[in-house]
CSV table of C-alpha atoms in Angstrom, one decimal:
chain,number,residue,atom,x,y,z
A,1,MET,CA,-0.1,-0.1,0.0
A,2,LEU,CA,1.3,3.5,-0.9
A,3,PHE,CA,0.2,6.0,2.0
A,4,GLY,CA,2.0,7.7,4.9
A,5,HIS,CA,1.5,6.7,8.7
A,6,ARG,CA,-2.3,5.9,9.3
A,7,HIS,CA,-3.6,4.8,12.6
A,8,ASN,CA,-6.6,2.2,12.5
A,9,HIS,CA,-8.4,0.8,15.5
A,10,CYS,CA,-9.4,-2.4,13.4
A,11,ALA,CA,-5.7,-3.4,13.0
A,12,PRO,CA,-2.4,-2.4,14.2
A,13,ALA,CA,-0.7,0.4,12.9
A,14,ASP,CA,2.3,-1.3,11.5
A,15,GLN,CA,0.5,-3.2,9.0
A,16,TYR,CA,-0.4,-0.1,7.4
A,17,TYR,CA,3.1,1.2,7.4
A,18,SER,CA,3.9,3.4,4.1
A,19,PRO,CA,6.9,2.5,2.1
A,20,LEU,CA,7.3,5.7,1.2
A,21,SER,CA,10.2,8.2,3.0
A,22,PHE,CA,8.1,10.9,4.1
A,23,SER,CA,4.5,11.6,6.3
A,24,ILE,CA,1.8,13.9,4.3
A,25,LEU,CA,1.8,16.0,7.3
A,26,ASN,CA,5.3,17.1,5.6
A,27,VAL,CA,4.9,16.7,1.9
A,28,MET,CA,3.7,19.8,0.4
A,29,THR,CA,5.7,22.8,1.2
A,30,GLU,CA,7.6,22.9,-2.0
A,31,LYS,CA,4.6,22.4,-4.7
A,32,SER,CA,3.1,25.5,-6.7
A,33,SER,CA,0.7,28.0,-5.2
A,34,ALA,CA,-2.8,26.8,-5.9
A,35,ARG,CA,-5.4,28.4,-8.1
A,36,VAL,CA,-8.3,26.0,-6.3
A,37,ARG,CA,-9.1,25.6,-3.1
A,38,VAL,CA,-10.7,22.2,-1.9
A,39,ILE,CA,-12.0,22.0,1.5
A,40,GLY,CA,-12.6,18.3,2.6
A,41,GLY,CA,-10.3,15.1,1.9
A,42,GLY,CA,-13.0,12.9,1.6
A,43,LEU,CA,-14.5,10.8,-1.8
A,44,ALA,CA,-15.4,14.3,-3.0
A,45,GLY,CA,-13.0,16.1,-2.6
A,46,CYS,CA,-10.3,14.1,-3.3
A,47,GLU,CA,-12.1,13.6,-6.5
A,48,ALA,CA,-12.7,17.2,-7.1
A,49,ALA,CA,-9.1,17.6,-6.6
A,50,TRP,CA,-7.9,14.7,-9.1
A,51,GLN,CA,-10.1,16.0,-11.9
A,52,LEU,CA,-8.4,19.8,-11.5
A,53,ALA,CA,-5.0,18.5,-11.3
A,54,GLU,CA,-4.9,15.9,-14.0
A,55,ARG,CA,-6.5,19.2,-16.2
A,56,GLY,CA,-3.2,21.3,-15.0
A,57,VAL,CA,-5.1,23.1,-12.4
A,58,HIS,CA,-2.7,24.0,-9.1
A,59,VAL,CA,-4.9,22.8,-6.2
A,60,ALA,CA,-5.0,23.3,-2.2
A,61,LEU,CA,-6.7,20.1,-0.6
A,62,TYR,CA,-7.4,20.7,3.4
A,63,GLU,CA,-8.6,18.2,5.4
A,64,MET,CA,-9.1,19.2,9.2
A,65,ARG,CA,-7.9,15.6,10.4
A,66,PRO,CA,-5.7,15.0,12.6
A,67,GLU,CA,-5.9,18.6,13.8
A,68,ARG,CA,-9.8,18.1,14.7
A,69,GLY,CA,-11.2,14.5,14.5
A,70,THR,CA,-15.0,13.6,14.2
A,71,ALA,CA,-17.4,11.3,15.5
A,72,ALA,CA,-17.2,8.4,12.5
A,73,HIS,CA,-13.6,8.7,11.4
A,74,LEU,CA,-11.1,6.3,12.8
A,75,THR,CA,-7.8,7.5,11.2
A,76,ASP,CA,-6.1,10.6,9.8
A,77,GLY,CA,-6.3,9.4,6.0
A,78,LEU,CA,-7.9,10.7,3.1
A,79,ALA,CA,-11.0,9.0,1.6
A,80,GLU,CA,-11.7,6.9,4.5
A,81,LEU,CA,-14.6,5.2,4.3
A,82,VAL,CA,-16.2,5.4,7.7
A,83,CYS,CA,-19.4,3.5,7.1
A,84,SER,CA,-20.1,0.3,4.9
A,85,ASN,CA,-17.3,-0.8,2.2
A,86,SER,CA,-19.9,-1.2,-0.3
A,87,PHE,CA,-20.4,0.9,-3.5
A,88,ARG,CA,-23.5,-1.3,-4.1
A,89,SER,CA,-24.5,-2.9,-7.5
A,90,ASP,CA,-22.3,-2.7,-10.1
A,91,ASN,CA,-24.4,-3.6,-13.0
A,92,TRP,CA,-24.8,-1.0,-15.1
A,93,LYS,CA,-27.3,-2.4,-17.4
A,94,THR,CA,-30.5,-2.4,-14.7
A,95,ASN,CA,-28.9,-0.8,-11.8
A,96,ALA,CA,-28.7,3.3,-12.0
A,97,VAL,CA,-25.7,3.3,-9.4
A,98,GLY,CA,-23.8,0.6,-11.5
A,99,LEU,CA,-24.5,3.1,-14.5
A,100,LEU,CA,-23.0,5.9,-12.3
A,101,HIS,CA,-19.9,3.7,-11.7
A,102,GLU,CA,-19.5,2.9,-15.7
A,103,GLU,CA,-19.9,6.6,-16.3
A,104,MET,CA,-17.0,7.7,-13.5
A,105,ARG,CA,-14.6,5.0,-14.7
A,106,ARG,CA,-15.5,6.7,-18.3
A,107,ALA,CA,-14.8,9.8,-17.4
A,108,GLY,CA,-11.5,9.0,-15.2
A,109,SER,CA,-12.5,8.8,-11.7
A,110,LEU,CA,-10.0,8.6,-9.4
A,111,ILE,CA,-12.0,6.9,-6.7
A,112,LEU,CA,-13.7,3.9,-9.2
A,113,SER,CA,-10.1,3.5,-10.3
A,114,ALA,CA,-9.2,3.0,-6.6
A,115,ALA,CA,-12.5,0.7,-5.9
A,116,ASP,CA,-11.8,-1.2,-9.2
A,117,ALA,CA,-8.1,-2.1,-8.1
A,118,HIS,CA,-9.0,-3.1,-4.2
A,119,LYS,CA,-12.6,-5.0,-4.5
A,120,VAL,CA,-13.6,-7.6,-2.2
A,121,PRO,CA,-16.1,-10.7,-3.2
A,122,ALA,CA,-19.6,-8.7,-2.4
A,123,GLY,CA,-22.4,-10.5,-4.9
A,124,GLY,CA,-23.7,-8.2,-7.5
A,125,ALA,CA,-22.0,-5.2,-5.1
A,126,LEU,CA,-18.6,-3.7,-6.2
A,127,ALA,CA,-17.5,-3.6,-2.3
A,128,VAL,CA,-13.6,-2.8,-1.2
A,129,ASP,CA,-11.0,-3.3,1.3
A,130,ARG,CA,-11.3,0.2,3.1
A,131,ASP,CA,-8.2,0.3,3.9
A,132,ASN,CA,-5.9,-0.3,0.6
A,133,PHE,CA,-8.8,1.6,-1.2
A,134,SER,CA,-8.2,4.8,1.0
A,135,GLY,CA,-4.4,4.1,1.2
A,136,THR,CA,-4.5,4.4,-3.0
A,137,VAL,CA,-6.4,7.3,-3.3
A,138,GLU,CA,-4.3,9.1,-0.7
A,139,ALA,CA,-1.2,8.1,-2.6
A,140,ALA,CA,-2.5,9.4,-6.1
A,141,ILE,CA,-3.3,13.1,-4.0
A,142,VAL,CA,-0.2,13.3,-2.3
A,143,ASN,CA,2.3,12.4,-5.0
A,144,HIS,CA,0.5,14.5,-7.8
A,145,GLU,CA,2.7,17.5,-8.5
A,146,ASN,CA,-0.3,20.0,-8.9
A,147,VAL,CA,-1.8,19.2,-5.1
A,148,GLU,CA,-0.7,20.7,-2.3
A,149,VAL,CA,-2.1,18.9,1.1
A,150,ARG,CA,-2.7,20.7,4.1
A,151,ARG,CA,-3.6,19.9,7.6
A,152,GLU,CA,-5.9,22.3,9.1
A,153,GLU,CA,-9.5,23.2,9.6
A,154,ILE,CA,-11.5,25.9,7.8
A,155,HIS,CA,-13.8,27.5,10.3
A,156,GLU,CA,-15.3,29.8,7.5
A,157,LEU,CA,-15.9,30.5,4.4
A,158,PRO,CA,-14.0,32.6,2.4
A,159,ASP,CA,-14.9,36.4,2.1
A,160,SER,CA,-12.8,36.8,-1.4
A,161,GLU,CA,-14.6,36.3,-4.5
A,162,ASN,CA,-11.4,35.8,-6.5
A,163,SER,CA,-10.5,32.6,-6.6
A,164,PRO,CA,-12.4,29.1,-6.8
A,165,VAL,CA,-13.3,27.1,-4.0
A,166,VAL,CA,-15.1,24.1,-3.4
A,167,ILE,CA,-16.6,22.8,-0.4
A,168,ALA,CA,-16.9,19.2,0.0
A,169,THR,CA,-16.7,18.6,3.8
A,170,GLY,CA,-19.6,16.1,3.7
A,171,PRO,CA,-21.6,15.0,6.5
A,172,LEU,CA,-19.2,15.9,9.0
A,173,THR,CA,-18.7,19.3,8.3
A,174,SER,CA,-17.2,21.0,11.5
A,175,PRO,CA,-19.4,23.2,13.5
A,176,GLY,CA,-17.9,26.6,12.7
A,177,LEU,CA,-18.0,26.4,9.0
A,178,GLY,CA,-21.2,24.7,9.1
A,179,ALA,CA,-22.2,27.9,10.7
A,180,THR,CA,-20.9,30.2,8.4
A,181,ILE,CA,-22.4,28.0,5.6
A,182,LEU,CA,-25.6,28.3,7.2
A,183,ALA,CA,-25.5,32.0,7.8
A,184,ARG,CA,-24.7,32.5,4.3
A,185,SER,CA,-27.6,30.3,2.9
A,186,GLY,CA,-30.3,31.6,4.5
A,187,GLU,CA,-31.5,28.3,5.6
A,188,GLN,CA,-32.9,27.4,8.8
A,189,SER,CA,-31.0,24.3,9.3
A,190,LEU,CA,-28.5,21.6,7.4
A,191,ALA,CA,-28.6,18.5,9.8
A,192,PHE,CA,-30.0,15.1,9.9
A,193,PHE,CA,-28.5,12.1,11.6
A,194,ASP,CA,-26.9,9.3,10.0
A,195,ALA,CA,-25.5,5.6,11.9
A,196,ILE,CA,-22.8,3.1,11.2
A,197,ALA,CA,-22.9,-0.6,11.5
A,198,PRO,CA,-20.5,-3.1,13.5
A,199,VAL,CA,-18.1,-5.0,11.5
A,200,ILE,CA,-16.9,-8.7,13.2
A,201,TYR,CA,-13.9,-10.9,12.6
A,202,LYS,CA,-14.9,-13.6,10.6
A,203,ASP,CA,-13.0,-16.1,12.3
A,204,SER,CA,-15.2,-15.5,15.3
A,205,ILE,CA,-18.6,-16.5,13.1
A,206,ASP,CA,-19.9,-19.7,14.0
A,207,PHE,CA,-20.0,-21.8,10.9
A,208,THR,CA,-21.9,-24.8,12.1
A,209,THR,CA,-24.8,-22.4,12.4
A,210,ALA,CA,-23.7,-19.7,9.6
A,211,TRP,CA,-23.0,-20.1,6.2
A,212,MET,CA,-21.6,-18.3,2.9
A,213,GLN,CA,-24.0,-17.3,0.0
A,214,SER,CA,-25.0,-14.3,-2.2
A,215,ARG,CA,-28.5,-13.9,-2.3
A,216,TYR,CA,-29.8,-16.1,-5.7
A,217,ASP,CA,-25.7,-17.2,-5.9
A,218,LYS,CA,-25.2,-13.8,-7.7
A,219,GLU,CA,-21.7,-13.2,-8.5
A,220,GLY,CA,-20.1,-9.6,-8.6
A,221,PRO,CA,-17.4,-7.5,-9.5
A,222,GLY,CA,-15.5,-9.0,-6.8
A,223,GLY,CA,-16.3,-13.0,-8.0
A,224,ASP,CA,-17.7,-15.4,-5.7
A,225,ALA,CA,-21.3,-16.5,-5.8
A,226,ALA,CA,-21.2,-17.1,-2.1
A,227,ALA,CA,-19.8,-13.9,-0.5
A,228,TYR,CA,-22.0,-13.0,2.0
A,229,VAL,CA,-21.8,-14.9,5.7
A,230,ASN,CA,-25.7,-15.7,6.4
A,231,CYS,CA,-27.1,-16.0,10.1
A,232,PRO,CA,-30.7,-17.9,10.0
A,233,LEU,CA,-33.4,-16.9,12.7
A,234,ASP,CA,-36.3,-19.1,13.1
A,235,LYS,CA,-39.8,-17.0,14.5
A,236,GLU,CA,-39.0,-17.7,17.8
A,237,GLN,CA,-35.4,-16.3,17.7
A,238,TYR,CA,-36.7,-13.4,15.5
A,239,GLU,CA,-39.4,-12.3,18.1
A,240,ALA,CA,-36.8,-12.6,20.8
A,241,PHE,CA,-34.3,-10.6,18.5
A,242,ILE,CA,-37.3,-7.4,17.9
A,243,ASP,CA,-37.8,-7.8,21.5
A,244,ALA,CA,-33.9,-7.0,22.5
A,245,LEU,CA,-33.6,-4.7,19.8
A,246,LEU,CA,-36.7,-2.5,21.2
A,247,ALA,CA,-35.7,-2.9,24.9
A,248,ALA,CA,-31.9,-1.6,24.3
A,249,GLU,CA,-30.9,1.4,25.9
A,250,ARG,CA,-29.7,4.0,23.3
A,251,SER,CA,-27.0,7.0,23.1
A,252,GLU,CA,-28.9,10.1,23.9
A,253,PHE,CA,-28.8,13.4,22.2
A,254,LYS,CA,-27.7,16.6,23.2
A,255,GLU,CA,-30.3,19.1,23.5
A,256,TRP,CA,-29.5,20.5,20.3
A,257,GLU,CA,-29.3,17.1,18.3
A,258,ARG,CA,-32.7,16.2,19.4
A,259,ASP,CA,-35.0,17.7,17.1
A,260,THR,CA,-32.8,16.4,13.7
A,261,PRO,CA,-34.4,14.3,11.6
A,262,TYR,CA,-32.8,10.8,10.0
A,263,PHE,CA,-32.2,10.0,6.4
A,264,GLU,CA,-34.7,7.5,5.5
A,265,GLY,CA,-31.9,5.6,3.4
A,266,CYS,CA,-29.8,4.8,6.3
A,267,LEU,CA,-32.4,4.1,9.4
A,268,PRO,CA,-30.6,2.8,12.5
A,269,ILE,CA,-32.1,-0.8,12.6
A,270,GLU,CA,-33.9,-0.2,16.0
A,271,VAL,CA,-35.8,2.5,14.3
A,272,MET,CA,-36.7,0.1,11.5
A,273,ALA,CA,-38.0,-2.4,14.3
A,274,GLU,CA,-40.3,0.4,15.7
A,275,ARG,CA,-42.2,1.0,12.7
A,276,GLY,CA,-43.3,-2.5,12.9
A,277,ARG,CA,-42.5,-6.1,14.1
A,278,GLU,CA,-41.9,-7.5,10.4
A,279,THR,CA,-40.7,-4.4,8.9
A,280,LEU,CA,-37.1,-6.3,9.2
A,281,ARG,CA,-38.3,-9.5,7.8
A,282,PHE,CA,-38.7,-7.3,4.4
A,283,GLY,CA,-35.6,-5.2,4.4
A,284,PRO,CA,-32.1,-6.1,5.4
A,285,LEU,CA,-32.9,-9.5,7.5
A,286,LYS,CA,-34.9,-10.6,4.3
A,287,PRO,CA,-34.9,-14.6,3.6
A,288,VAL,CA,-35.2,-14.6,-0.1
A,289,GLY,CA,-32.8,-16.0,-2.6
A,290,LEU,CA,-30.7,-17.9,0.4
A,291,THR,CA,-30.8,-21.7,1.3
A,292,ASN,CA,-29.9,-23.0,4.9
A,293,PRO,CA,-27.4,-26.3,4.4
A,294,HIS,CA,-27.7,-26.6,7.8
A,295,ALA,CA,-31.3,-27.2,7.9
A,296,SER,CA,-34.3,-28.3,5.8
A,297,ALA,CA,-36.8,-25.8,6.9
A,298,LYS,CA,-36.9,-22.0,5.4
A,299,SER,CA,-35.2,-19.3,7.3
A,300,TYR,CA,-37.7,-16.9,8.7
A,301,ALA,CA,-35.6,-14.2,8.5
A,302,VAL,CA,-31.3,-14.2,8.1
A,303,VAL,CA,-28.8,-11.4,8.6
A,304,GLN,CA,-26.3,-11.0,6.1
A,305,LEU,CA,-22.5,-9.7,7.0
A,306,ARG,CA,-20.3,-8.6,3.9
A,307,GLN,CA,-16.9,-8.6,3.5
A,308,ASP,CA,-14.9,-5.7,4.7
A,309,ASN,CA,-11.6,-6.2,3.7
A,310,ALA,CA,-9.0,-7.8,1.0
A,311,LEU,CA,-7.8,-10.5,3.5
A,312,GLY,CA,-11.8,-11.5,4.2
A,313,THR,CA,-10.8,-11.1,7.9
A,314,LEU,CA,-13.2,-8.5,8.6
A,315,TYR,CA,-17.3,-8.7,7.9
A,316,ASN,CA,-19.8,-6.1,8.5
A,317,MET,CA,-23.4,-6.4,9.3
A,318,VAL,CA,-25.6,-5.5,6.5
A,319,GLY,CA,-28.4,-2.5,7.1
A,320,PHE,CA,-27.3,-2.8,11.1
A,321,GLN,CA,-26.7,1.0,11.3
A,322,THR,CA,-27.4,1.8,15.3
A,323,LYS,CA,-27.4,3.9,17.8
A,324,MET,CA,-27.5,1.5,20.8
A,325,LYS,CA,-25.0,1.8,23.3
A,326,HIS,CA,-21.7,-0.2,22.6
A,327,GLY,CA,-22.5,-2.4,25.6
A,328,GLU,CA,-26.1,-3.2,24.1
A,329,GLN,CA,-25.0,-3.7,21.4
A,330,LYS,CA,-22.9,-6.8,22.2
A,331,ARG,CA,-25.4,-8.3,24.3
A,332,VAL,CA,-28.1,-8.0,21.4
A,333,LEU,CA,-26.3,-8.9,18.6
A,334,SER,CA,-24.2,-12.0,19.9
A,335,ALA,CA,-27.8,-13.5,20.5
A,336,ILE,CA,-28.2,-13.4,16.9
A,337,PRO,CA,-27.4,-17.6,15.9
A,338,GLY,CA,-24.0,-17.5,14.8
A,339,LEU,CA,-22.6,-14.7,16.3
A,340,GLU,CA,-22.8,-16.0,19.7
A,341,ASN,CA,-19.3,-15.5,20.5
A,342,ALA,CA,-18.4,-12.9,17.7
A,343,GLN,CA,-15.6,-10.4,18.2
A,344,PHE,CA,-16.2,-6.7,16.8
A,345,ALA,CA,-13.6,-5.0,15.4
A,346,ARG,CA,-16.0,-2.2,15.2
A,347,LEU,CA,-19.2,-1.2,16.8
A,348,GLY,CA,-21.9,0.7,15.4
A,349,GLY,CA,-22.4,4.5,15.9
A,350,ILE,CA,-24.1,7.5,15.2
A,351,HIS,CA,-23.1,10.9,13.8
A,352,ARG,CA,-24.4,14.1,13.1
A,353,ASN,CA,-25.1,14.9,9.0
A,354,THR,CA,-25.1,18.2,7.1
A,355,PHE,CA,-26.5,19.1,3.6
A,356,LEU,CA,-27.7,22.0,2.0
A,357,ASN,CA,-31.0,22.9,0.6
A,358,SER,CA,-29.2,22.8,-2.7
A,359,PRO,CA,-32.1,23.4,-5.3
A,360,ARG,CA,-32.3,27.0,-3.4
A,361,ILE,CA,-29.1,27.3,-3.2
A,362,LEU,CA,-26.7,25.9,-5.8
A,363,ASP,CA,-27.1,26.3,-9.3
A,364,PRO,CA,-27.0,24.0,-12.2
A,365,LEU,CA,-23.1,24.1,-12.2
A,366,LEU,CA,-22.9,23.5,-8.5
A,367,ARG,CA,-21.8,27.3,-7.7
A,368,MET,CA,-23.9,29.2,-4.8
A,369,LYS,CA,-25.9,31.6,-6.0
A,370,ALA,CA,-24.9,34.2,-3.2
A,371,GLN,CA,-21.0,33.7,-3.8
A,372,PRO,CA,-20.6,31.9,-7.4
A,373,ASN,CA,-16.8,31.3,-7.3
A,374,ILE,CA,-17.9,28.9,-4.2
A,375,ARG,CA,-18.6,25.6,-5.1
A,376,PHE,CA,-20.4,22.5,-3.2
A,377,ALA,CA,-19.6,18.8,-4.0
A,378,GLY,CA,-20.3,15.7,-1.9
A,379,GLN,CA,-22.9,14.9,0.7
A,380,ILE,CA,-23.1,18.2,1.8
A,381,THR,CA,-25.1,19.0,-1.5
A,382,GLY,CA,-28.2,16.3,-0.7
A,383,VAL,CA,-26.5,13.3,-2.2
A,384,GLU,CA,-26.4,10.3,-0.6
A,385,GLY,CA,-24.1,7.7,-0.9
A,386,TYR,CA,-19.9,7.1,-1.5
A,387,VAL,CA,-20.3,6.9,-5.6
A,388,GLU,CA,-22.7,10.0,-5.8
A,389,SER,CA,-20.6,11.9,-3.5
A,390,ALA,CA,-17.4,11.1,-5.4
A,391,ALA,CA,-19.4,11.8,-8.5
A,392,ILE,CA,-20.5,15.5,-7.6
A,393,GLY,CA,-16.8,15.9,-6.7
A,394,LEU,CA,-15.7,14.9,-10.2
A,395,LEU,CA,-18.4,17.6,-11.9
A,396,ALA,CA,-17.3,20.4,-9.4
A,397,GLY,CA,-13.7,19.8,-10.7
A,398,ARG,CA,-14.4,19.5,-14.1
A,399,PHE,CA,-16.7,22.4,-13.8
A,400,ILE,CA,-13.9,24.7,-12.6
A,401,ALA,CA,-11.0,23.6,-14.7
A,402,ALA,CA,-13.3,24.4,-17.8
A,403,GLU,CA,-13.6,27.8,-16.8
A,404,LEU,CA,-10.1,28.4,-15.7
A,405,ALA,CA,-9.4,26.9,-19.2
A,406,GLY,CA,-11.9,29.6,-20.5
A,407,ALA,CA,-13.9,27.0,-22.2
A,408,SER,CA,-17.7,26.3,-22.2
A,409,VAL,CA,-18.6,24.6,-19.3
A,410,ARG,CA,-21.4,22.0,-20.2
A,411,PRO,CA,-23.3,19.9,-17.3
A,412,PRO,CA,-23.7,16.0,-18.6
A,413,PRO,CA,-26.8,15.6,-20.3
A,414,PRO,CA,-29.9,14.9,-17.9
A,415,ASP,CA,-30.5,11.5,-19.3
A,416,THR,CA,-26.8,10.4,-17.8
A,417,ALA,CA,-26.7,9.2,-14.3
A,418,LEU,CA,-24.3,12.0,-13.5
A,419,GLY,CA,-26.7,14.7,-15.4
A,420,ALA,CA,-29.7,12.6,-13.4
A,421,LEU,CA,-28.0,13.6,-10.3
A,422,LEU,CA,-26.8,17.0,-10.9
A,423,SER,CA,-30.5,18.4,-12.2
A,424,HIS,CA,-32.1,16.6,-8.9
A,425,ILE,CA,-30.0,18.3,-6.6
A,426,THR,CA,-29.7,21.8,-8.3
A,427,GLY,CA,-33.2,21.9,-9.4
A,428,GLY,CA,-35.4,18.7,-9.5
A,429,HIS,CA,-36.9,19.0,-6.3
A,430,LEU,CA,-38.6,22.2,-6.2
A,431,SER,CA,-41.9,21.0,-7.5
A,432,GLY,CA,-44.6,20.8,-5.0
A,433,ASP,CA,-44.3,21.5,-1.6
A,434,ARG,CA,-41.8,18.6,-0.9
A,435,SER,CA,-38.6,19.4,1.2
A,436,PHE,CA,-35.2,18.4,-0.1
A,437,GLN,CA,-34.0,15.6,1.1
A,438,PRO,CA,-30.8,13.6,0.3
A,439,MET,CA,-31.0,11.3,-2.2
A,440,ASN,CA,-29.3,8.0,-3.9
A,441,VAL,CA,-29.2,7.8,-7.7
A,442,ASN,CA,-32.2,6.2,-9.5
A,443,PHE,CA,-33.3,5.9,-12.8
A,444,GLY,CA,-36.7,7.7,-11.3
A,445,LEU,CA,-34.4,10.7,-11.7
A,446,PHE,CA,-34.0,10.3,-15.5
A,447,PRO,CA,-36.1,11.8,-18.1
A,448,PRO,CA,-38.2,8.8,-19.4
A,449,LEU,CA,-37.7,7.2,-23.0
A,450,ALA,CA,-39.2,8.3,-26.0
A,451,GLY,CA,-42.2,6.1,-27.5
A,452,LYS,CA,-43.3,2.6,-26.1
A,453,VAL,CA,-40.6,0.1,-24.2
A,454,ASN,CA,-41.2,-3.0,-22.5
A,455,LYS,CA,-40.7,-2.8,-19.0
A,456,ARG,CA,-38.1,-5.1,-18.7
A,457,GLU,CA,-35.9,-3.6,-21.2
A,458,ARG,CA,-36.8,-0.1,-20.4
A,459,LYS,CA,-33.4,-0.1,-17.5
A,460,PRO,CA,-31.1,-1.6,-20.1
A,461,ALA,CA,-32.1,1.2,-22.9
A,462,MET,CA,-31.7,4.2,-20.5
A,463,ALA,CA,-28.6,3.0,-19.6
A,464,ARG,CA,-27.6,2.2,-23.2
A,465,ARG,CA,-28.6,5.8,-24.1
A,466,ALA,CA,-26.9,7.2,-21.2
A,467,LEU,CA,-23.4,5.9,-22.0
A,468,ASP,CA,-24.1,7.0,-25.8
A,469,GLU,CA,-24.8,10.8,-24.4
A,470,LEU,CA,-21.9,10.4,-21.8
A,471,ALA,CA,-19.8,9.8,-24.8
A,472,ASP,CA,-20.6,12.8,-26.5
A,473,TRP,CA,-20.3,14.9,-23.5
A,474,LEU,CA,-17.0,13.4,-22.7
A,475,ALA,CA,-15.7,13.9,-26.2
A,476,GLY,CA,-15.4,17.5,-25.8
A,477,ASP,CA,-13.6,17.9,-22.4
A,478,GLN,CA,-10.7,15.0,-23.0
A,479,ALA,CA,-8.2,15.0,-20.2
A,480,PRO,CA,-5.9,12.3,-18.9
A,481,ASN,CA,-7.4,9.2,-17.9
A,482,SER,CA,-7.3,7.4,-14.6
A,483,ALA,CA,-7.5,3.9,-15.6
A,484,ALA,CA,-3.6,3.4,-15.0
A,485,LEU,CA,-3.3,5.4,-11.8
A,486,VAL,CA,-2.5,2.6,-9.4
A,487,SER,CA,0.3,1.5,-11.4
A,488,ARG,CA,1.0,5.1,-12.0
A,489,ASN,CA,1.0,5.8,-8.4
């Protein structure tokens, strides 16, 4: 792995020692002065910085860790994956996020290149070894001649309107910067809560009860039709689990946090259980497409765990975001068949999220209407998911590079995944009285196809249309492709 010293509480620090002879904290003092400031070293910030740097633009990338930590990060590394290690479906023909993967690959995405280099088995999903993935992204950024990494916290929006700025501080924007964004935006709130799932050591799972299988035996980009650990529950065990979940002691919110809502796409498991005792059986614990080799009777519910690192030693609990206290997590989750002796590499947690009312605040090119030299990227714009966040970073970087080159700035067509996502957050949510909420990419954001198309063929047809339109869009903005970045860096 090519990255500087990192400290990860899931493994010994020396396991991730860099062969580089310098630390990223000291590496950037000799590089050229930056023309663009990118604030935030997550997936969106790194992708924006990469797109700019690859087009010859000098970038200063600001990351506040380790000067200031967050409630969710475990390391000081760039592009750390703080929740799941999955980039979700990689099927571009029938799944919108898979299509977004493919579009980003064709657009020279650093994030997708690193993900492809470090994929692990996950059925039809693109899941990655989180540490190797983040290390490759960090090495590419740190070693780029046009990027300077600055480890310091930015407390407020810049007043100057002379130089471009990208705000990609994500769901964990620091309080000071968040307050100035809120004041400048004229909105009343920028926050909601998000939660993190636990990670378990595979060798502590009882495989006389659990078994390996992907749903419907489906293979994915990481290979292996048996990518998930499955823990079965009969009806009695499921009911006991629900009772324990509902009775478990939970983390308390501070006074100023109590009115902050959850994002519907990442609810804590106990909140889902409160919505009905059968909710989980039709959600993350659904038993369909799975056959227990240890029993003849069909499972009433199944808990799945997905590989979390390349070694296959760590597995995360799929859909088990939680706000239970740590002691309660061990007690309740260890009652799941197969997990009685589970050892936790990381327990679940909850953190405050931040996002803009982007349709009101941003223009179609991601510029802040009140101060156009400032662009926003990533989750703070109201997209949800690793890939979606990086995609908006990719667009922000390309838009600024085109402006600095004196070229016309063209957003991607709305019938591409990139364009559909951009259109949604910068204007597609203004109709009616609905409030703006974070959104994953989905085919519902795409313009309909012309004429009548068989329902089964609709998504593949939309995907083919998207890639055709993307090719035309990319033809007008050629730059070095990142396909070989791993070998190059």
